[in-house]
Short mmCIF file of the C-alpha atoms (twelve columns), coordinates in Angstrom:
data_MODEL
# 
_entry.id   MODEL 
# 
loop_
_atom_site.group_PDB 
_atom_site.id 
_atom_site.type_symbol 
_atom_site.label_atom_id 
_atom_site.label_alt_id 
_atom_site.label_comp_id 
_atom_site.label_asym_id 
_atom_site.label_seq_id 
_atom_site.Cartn_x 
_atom_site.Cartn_y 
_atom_site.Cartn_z 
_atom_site.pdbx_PDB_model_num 
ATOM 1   C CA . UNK A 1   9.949   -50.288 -79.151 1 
ATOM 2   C CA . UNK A 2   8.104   -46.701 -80.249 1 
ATOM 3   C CA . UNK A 3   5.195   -45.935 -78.253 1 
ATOM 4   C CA . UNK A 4   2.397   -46.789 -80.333 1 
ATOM 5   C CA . UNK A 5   4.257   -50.491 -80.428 1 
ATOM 6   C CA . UNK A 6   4.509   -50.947 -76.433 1 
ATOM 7   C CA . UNK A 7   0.717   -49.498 -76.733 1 
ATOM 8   C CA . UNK A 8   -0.032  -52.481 -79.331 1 
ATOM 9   C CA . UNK A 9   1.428   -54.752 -76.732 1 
ATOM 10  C CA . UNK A 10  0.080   -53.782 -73.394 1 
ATOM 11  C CA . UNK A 11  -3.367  -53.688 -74.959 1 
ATOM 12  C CA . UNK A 12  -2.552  -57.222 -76.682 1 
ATOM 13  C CA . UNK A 13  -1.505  -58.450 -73.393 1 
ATOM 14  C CA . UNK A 14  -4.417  -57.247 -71.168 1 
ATOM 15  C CA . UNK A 15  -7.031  -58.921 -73.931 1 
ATOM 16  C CA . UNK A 16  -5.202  -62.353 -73.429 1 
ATOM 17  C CA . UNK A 17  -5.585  -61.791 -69.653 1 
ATOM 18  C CA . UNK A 18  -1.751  -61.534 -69.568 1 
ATOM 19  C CA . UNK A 19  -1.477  -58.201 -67.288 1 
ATOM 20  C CA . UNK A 20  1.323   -59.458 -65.079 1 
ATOM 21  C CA . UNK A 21  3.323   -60.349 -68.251 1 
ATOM 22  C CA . UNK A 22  2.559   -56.769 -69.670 1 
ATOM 23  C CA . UNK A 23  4.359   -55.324 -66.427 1 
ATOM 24  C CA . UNK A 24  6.671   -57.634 -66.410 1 
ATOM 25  C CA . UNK A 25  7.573   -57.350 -70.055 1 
ATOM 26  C CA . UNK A 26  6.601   -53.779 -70.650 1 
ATOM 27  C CA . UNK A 27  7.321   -51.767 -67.856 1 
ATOM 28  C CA . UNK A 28  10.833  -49.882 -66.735 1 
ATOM 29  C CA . UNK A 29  12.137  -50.786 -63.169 1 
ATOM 30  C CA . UNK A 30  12.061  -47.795 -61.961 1 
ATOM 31  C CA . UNK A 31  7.773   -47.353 -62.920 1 
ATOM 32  C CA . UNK A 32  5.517   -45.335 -60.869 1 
ATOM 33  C CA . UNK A 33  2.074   -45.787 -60.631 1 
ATOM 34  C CA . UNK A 34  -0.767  -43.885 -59.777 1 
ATOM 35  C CA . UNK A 35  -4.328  -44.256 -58.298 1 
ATOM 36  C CA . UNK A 36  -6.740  -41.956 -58.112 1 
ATOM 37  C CA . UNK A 37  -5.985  -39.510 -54.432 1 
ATOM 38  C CA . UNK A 38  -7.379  -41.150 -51.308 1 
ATOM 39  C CA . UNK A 39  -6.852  -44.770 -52.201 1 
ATOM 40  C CA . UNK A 40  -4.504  -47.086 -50.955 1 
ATOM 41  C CA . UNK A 41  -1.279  -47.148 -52.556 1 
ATOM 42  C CA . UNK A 42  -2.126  -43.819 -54.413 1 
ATOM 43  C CA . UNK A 43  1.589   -43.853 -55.193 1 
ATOM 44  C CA . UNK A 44  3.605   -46.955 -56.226 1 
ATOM 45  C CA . UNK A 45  7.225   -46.905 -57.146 1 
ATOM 46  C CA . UNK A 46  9.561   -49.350 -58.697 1 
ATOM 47  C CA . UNK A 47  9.159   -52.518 -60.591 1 
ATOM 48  C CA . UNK A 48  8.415   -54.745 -57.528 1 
ATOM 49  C CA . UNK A 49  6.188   -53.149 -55.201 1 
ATOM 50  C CA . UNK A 50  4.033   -52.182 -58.626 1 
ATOM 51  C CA . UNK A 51  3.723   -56.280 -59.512 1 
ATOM 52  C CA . UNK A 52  3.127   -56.397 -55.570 1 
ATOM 53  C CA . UNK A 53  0.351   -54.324 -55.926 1 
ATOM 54  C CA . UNK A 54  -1.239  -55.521 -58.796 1 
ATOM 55  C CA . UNK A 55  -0.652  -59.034 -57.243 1 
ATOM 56  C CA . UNK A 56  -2.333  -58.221 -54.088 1 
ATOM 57  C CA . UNK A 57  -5.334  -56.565 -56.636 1 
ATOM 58  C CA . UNK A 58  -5.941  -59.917 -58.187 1 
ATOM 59  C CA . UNK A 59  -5.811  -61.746 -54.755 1 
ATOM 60  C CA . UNK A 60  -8.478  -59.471 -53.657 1 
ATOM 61  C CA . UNK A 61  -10.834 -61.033 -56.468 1 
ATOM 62  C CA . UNK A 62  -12.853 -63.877 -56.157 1 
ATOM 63  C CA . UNK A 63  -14.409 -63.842 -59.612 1 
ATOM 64  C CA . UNK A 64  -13.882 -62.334 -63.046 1 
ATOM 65  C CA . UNK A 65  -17.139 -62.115 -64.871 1 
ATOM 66  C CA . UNK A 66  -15.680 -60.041 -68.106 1 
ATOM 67  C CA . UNK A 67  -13.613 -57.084 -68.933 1 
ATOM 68  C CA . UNK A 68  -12.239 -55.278 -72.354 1 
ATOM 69  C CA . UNK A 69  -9.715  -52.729 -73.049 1 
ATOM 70  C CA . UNK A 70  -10.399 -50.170 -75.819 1 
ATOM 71  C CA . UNK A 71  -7.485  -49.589 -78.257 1 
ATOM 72  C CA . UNK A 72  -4.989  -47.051 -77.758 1 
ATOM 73  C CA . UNK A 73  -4.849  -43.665 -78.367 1 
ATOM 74  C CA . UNK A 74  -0.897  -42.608 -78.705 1 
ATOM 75  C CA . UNK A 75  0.502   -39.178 -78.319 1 
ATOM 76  C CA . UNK A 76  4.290   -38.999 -78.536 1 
ATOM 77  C CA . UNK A 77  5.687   -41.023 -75.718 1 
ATOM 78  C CA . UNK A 78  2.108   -40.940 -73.944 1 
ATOM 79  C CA . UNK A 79  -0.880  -43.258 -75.021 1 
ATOM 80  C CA . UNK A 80  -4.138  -44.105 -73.189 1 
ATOM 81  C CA . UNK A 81  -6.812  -46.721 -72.880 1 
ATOM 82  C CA . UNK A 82  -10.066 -47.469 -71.313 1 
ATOM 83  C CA . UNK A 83  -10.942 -50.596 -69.067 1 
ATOM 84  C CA . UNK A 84  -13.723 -51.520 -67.893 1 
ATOM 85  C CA . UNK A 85  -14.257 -54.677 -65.648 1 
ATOM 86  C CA . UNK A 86  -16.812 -56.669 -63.575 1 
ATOM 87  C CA . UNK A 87  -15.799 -58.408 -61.095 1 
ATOM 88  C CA . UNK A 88  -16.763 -60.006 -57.361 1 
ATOM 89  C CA . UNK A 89  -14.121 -58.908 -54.874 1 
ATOM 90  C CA . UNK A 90  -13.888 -61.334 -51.775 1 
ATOM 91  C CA . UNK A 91  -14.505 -58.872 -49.232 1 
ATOM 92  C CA . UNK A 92  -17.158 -56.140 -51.020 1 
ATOM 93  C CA . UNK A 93  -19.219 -58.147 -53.600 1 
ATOM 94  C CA . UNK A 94  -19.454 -57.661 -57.534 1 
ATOM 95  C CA . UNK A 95  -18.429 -54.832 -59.112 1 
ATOM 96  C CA . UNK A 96  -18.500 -53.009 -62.469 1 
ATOM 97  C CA . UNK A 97  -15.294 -50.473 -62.481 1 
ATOM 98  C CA . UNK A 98  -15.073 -48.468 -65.405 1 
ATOM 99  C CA . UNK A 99  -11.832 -46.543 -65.711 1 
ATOM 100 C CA . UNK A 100 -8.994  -44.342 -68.219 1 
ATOM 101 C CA . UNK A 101 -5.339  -44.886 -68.260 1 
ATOM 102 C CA . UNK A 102 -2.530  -43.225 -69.182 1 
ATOM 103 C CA . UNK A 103 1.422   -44.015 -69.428 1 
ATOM 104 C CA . UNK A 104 4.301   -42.500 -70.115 1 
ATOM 105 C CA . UNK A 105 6.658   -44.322 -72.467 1 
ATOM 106 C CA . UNK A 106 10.377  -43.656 -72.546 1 
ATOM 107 C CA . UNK A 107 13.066  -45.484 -74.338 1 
ATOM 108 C CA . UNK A 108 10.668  -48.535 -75.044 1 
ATOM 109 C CA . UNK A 109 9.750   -48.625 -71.734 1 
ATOM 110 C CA . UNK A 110 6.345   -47.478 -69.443 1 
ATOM 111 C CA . UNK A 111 8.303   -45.388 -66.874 1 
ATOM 112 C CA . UNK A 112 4.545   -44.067 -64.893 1 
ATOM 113 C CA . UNK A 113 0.956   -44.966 -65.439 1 
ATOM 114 C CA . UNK A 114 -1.911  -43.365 -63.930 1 
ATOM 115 C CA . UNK A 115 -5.956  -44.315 -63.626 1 
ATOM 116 C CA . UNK A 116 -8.949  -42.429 -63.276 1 
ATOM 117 C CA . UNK A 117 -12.057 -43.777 -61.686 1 
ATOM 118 C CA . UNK A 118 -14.948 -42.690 -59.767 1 
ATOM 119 C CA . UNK A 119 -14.180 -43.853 -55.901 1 
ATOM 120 C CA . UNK A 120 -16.972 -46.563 -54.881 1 
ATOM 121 C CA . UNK A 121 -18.723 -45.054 -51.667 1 
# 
């Protein structure tokens, strides 16, 4: 797959609520992920402690109340998206997070992502 194609997909995926399948599907084994400096796991490498962490992320919710993805916007092998969700997270309440992400695509795969967000205080 091109870039604009995994793009398609991930985005695709996310709107069905599929986001472990998109990493699963999508994403290159040796991934790294990024959160914004300061927060846990600001670094993530590798294919299984990324669908740890994003496991872990959904364990910490106790309630989805809505969510959308914005289409992508592609750039050679990079494309980015915004999210936004609202949520109630079992140990700090409900929660609107608004954030952009970016990944790198190479040879049909996301090899990094990264997200920017404002830090809750």
């Amino acid at each position: 797959m091109n870039t604009q194609q995994v793009a398609t997909r991930l985005v695709e995926l996310c709107r069905l609520g599929e986001n472990m399948q998109a990493i699963n599907e999508l994403y290159a084994q040796n991934v790294v992920s990024k959160e914004m400096q300061g927060m846990p796991n600001s670094i993530t490498s590798g294919i299984d402690a990324v669908l740890k962490k994003s496991e872990d992320w959904y364990a910490s919710v106790e309630e989805f109340h809505g969510g959308e993805i914005s289409d992508p916007i592609v750039a050679e092998n990079h494309f980015s998206c915004s999210m936004k969700m609202d949520c109630t997270f079992k140990e700090q309440g409900r929660m609107q997070i608004e954030e952009v992400c970016v990944y790198q695509v190479d040879n049909g795969k996301i090899t990094e992502e990264q997200f920017f967000y404002s830090i809750p205080n």
